[in-house]
Steps between C-alpha positions, in 0.01 A plus 500: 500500500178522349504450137342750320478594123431834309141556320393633188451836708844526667315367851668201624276197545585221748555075360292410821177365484238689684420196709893528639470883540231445755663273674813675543327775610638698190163615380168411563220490206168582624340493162532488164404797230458493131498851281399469206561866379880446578549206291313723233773732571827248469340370213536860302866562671578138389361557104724831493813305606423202297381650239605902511127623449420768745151551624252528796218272580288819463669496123274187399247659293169373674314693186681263280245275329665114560660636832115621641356160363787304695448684829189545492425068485695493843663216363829637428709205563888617472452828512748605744269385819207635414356170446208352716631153472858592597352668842390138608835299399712754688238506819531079451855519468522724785273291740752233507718720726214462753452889593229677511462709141413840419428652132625826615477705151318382189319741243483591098489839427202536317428894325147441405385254795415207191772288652557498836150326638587202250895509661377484877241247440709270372791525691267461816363200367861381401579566888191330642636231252817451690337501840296241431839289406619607812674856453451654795458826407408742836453839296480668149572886447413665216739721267297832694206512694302838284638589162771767562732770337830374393759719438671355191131446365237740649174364502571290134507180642246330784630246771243529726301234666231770454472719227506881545377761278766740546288794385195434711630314760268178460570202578384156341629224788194257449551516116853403471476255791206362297669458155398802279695781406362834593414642177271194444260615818445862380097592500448209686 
C-alpha cells in the first residue's frame, strides 16, 4: 500500500517524503526545477476559481499606466511570481532538500523591450543572492533563447533573452544582456 492522495490537477501525489522514495527505490530525484511561468499560470486558473474572473496573463494590460510603472521597477513583490525576491526564498527553500537546482523557465513578456532587461537583472542578482546562502543552483534557462512568434500572440509580446526585430531580422543580444531596452540604443 502506498498512500497516495489526489492533487489540485486530478494527478495523484504520494505522502512519502522524497528522502524515503529514494530509498525504496520508488523514485529517484536527480534535481530539483523551479518554473516560474507555471506558477504565473496556476495563479490566473486559481483567481478564476476563487474569484470567477476569466483572463490570460497576456490579458494584463502592460500599456496600463500603474501596471507599466509596477513591472517595470522589477520589484513586483506578490505579483503572482514574478517577483525577484520570491525567486531567492523558493531557490533557499528549495536548497534545503540538498539537490542540485535548476531555474528551468523564468521570463516577463515585455511588448516594447522597457521591461524585461530590468526583470532579468534582478532576478539574476536575486539568484546569485541565494547561492551565496548556499542554494545550489547548477543552471538557469531563460523563458526563450531569440524573441519568437507565438501563436496566440504573433510577434506582440517579446520573451527573448535577445531581442529580435521581427521585420529586419536584427538582433540586440549585448543590449538586453546589458540592461537597456532596444529602442533606447537606436542611432547609437
Amino acid at each position: 500500500h502506498r498512500p497516495t492522495r489526489g492533487a489540485d490537477e486530478g494527478l495523484p501525489v504520494t505522502q512519502y517524503t522524497m528522502d524515503v522514495l529514494e530509498d525504496t527505490g520508488l523514485l529517484k530525484v536527480d534535481f530539483l526545477g523551479l518554473s516560474t511561468l507555471t506558477i504565473m499560470r496556476r495563479a490566473v486558473d486559481l483567481i478564476r476559481e476563487r474569484h470567477g474572473k476569466t483572463f490570460t496573463q497576456n490579458d494584463i494590460p502592460l500599456d496600463d499606466p500603474d501596471t507599466y510603472r509596477l513591472l517595470s521597477s522589477g520589484d513586483v513583490t506578490g505579483i503572482f511570481q514574478v517577483e525577484s525576491a520570491g525567486m531567492r526564498r523558493v531557490l533557499l527553500r528549495a536548497a534545503r532538500l540538498a539537490k542540485p537546482i535548476y531555474v528551468t523557465e523564468n521570463g516577463l513578456p515585455d511588448a516594447d523591450d522597457d521591461q524585461r532587461p530590468r526583470f532579468l537583472l534582478t532576478h539574476l542578482a536575486e539568484m546569485h543572492r541565494a547561492m551565496t546562502q548556499g542554494a545550489d543552483v547548477r543552471g538557469y534557462y531563460h523563458w526563450t533563447l531569440v524573441d519568437n512568434f507565438e501563436w496566440s500572440e504573433g510577434w506582440g509580446l517579446r520573451f527573448g533573452l535577445v531581442a529580435l526585430d521581427p521585420e529586419t531580422q536584427v538582433s540586440y543580444e549585448e543590449i538586453i544582456v546589458a540592461g537597456f531596452a532596444a529602442r533606447e540604443t537606436e542611432g547609437r
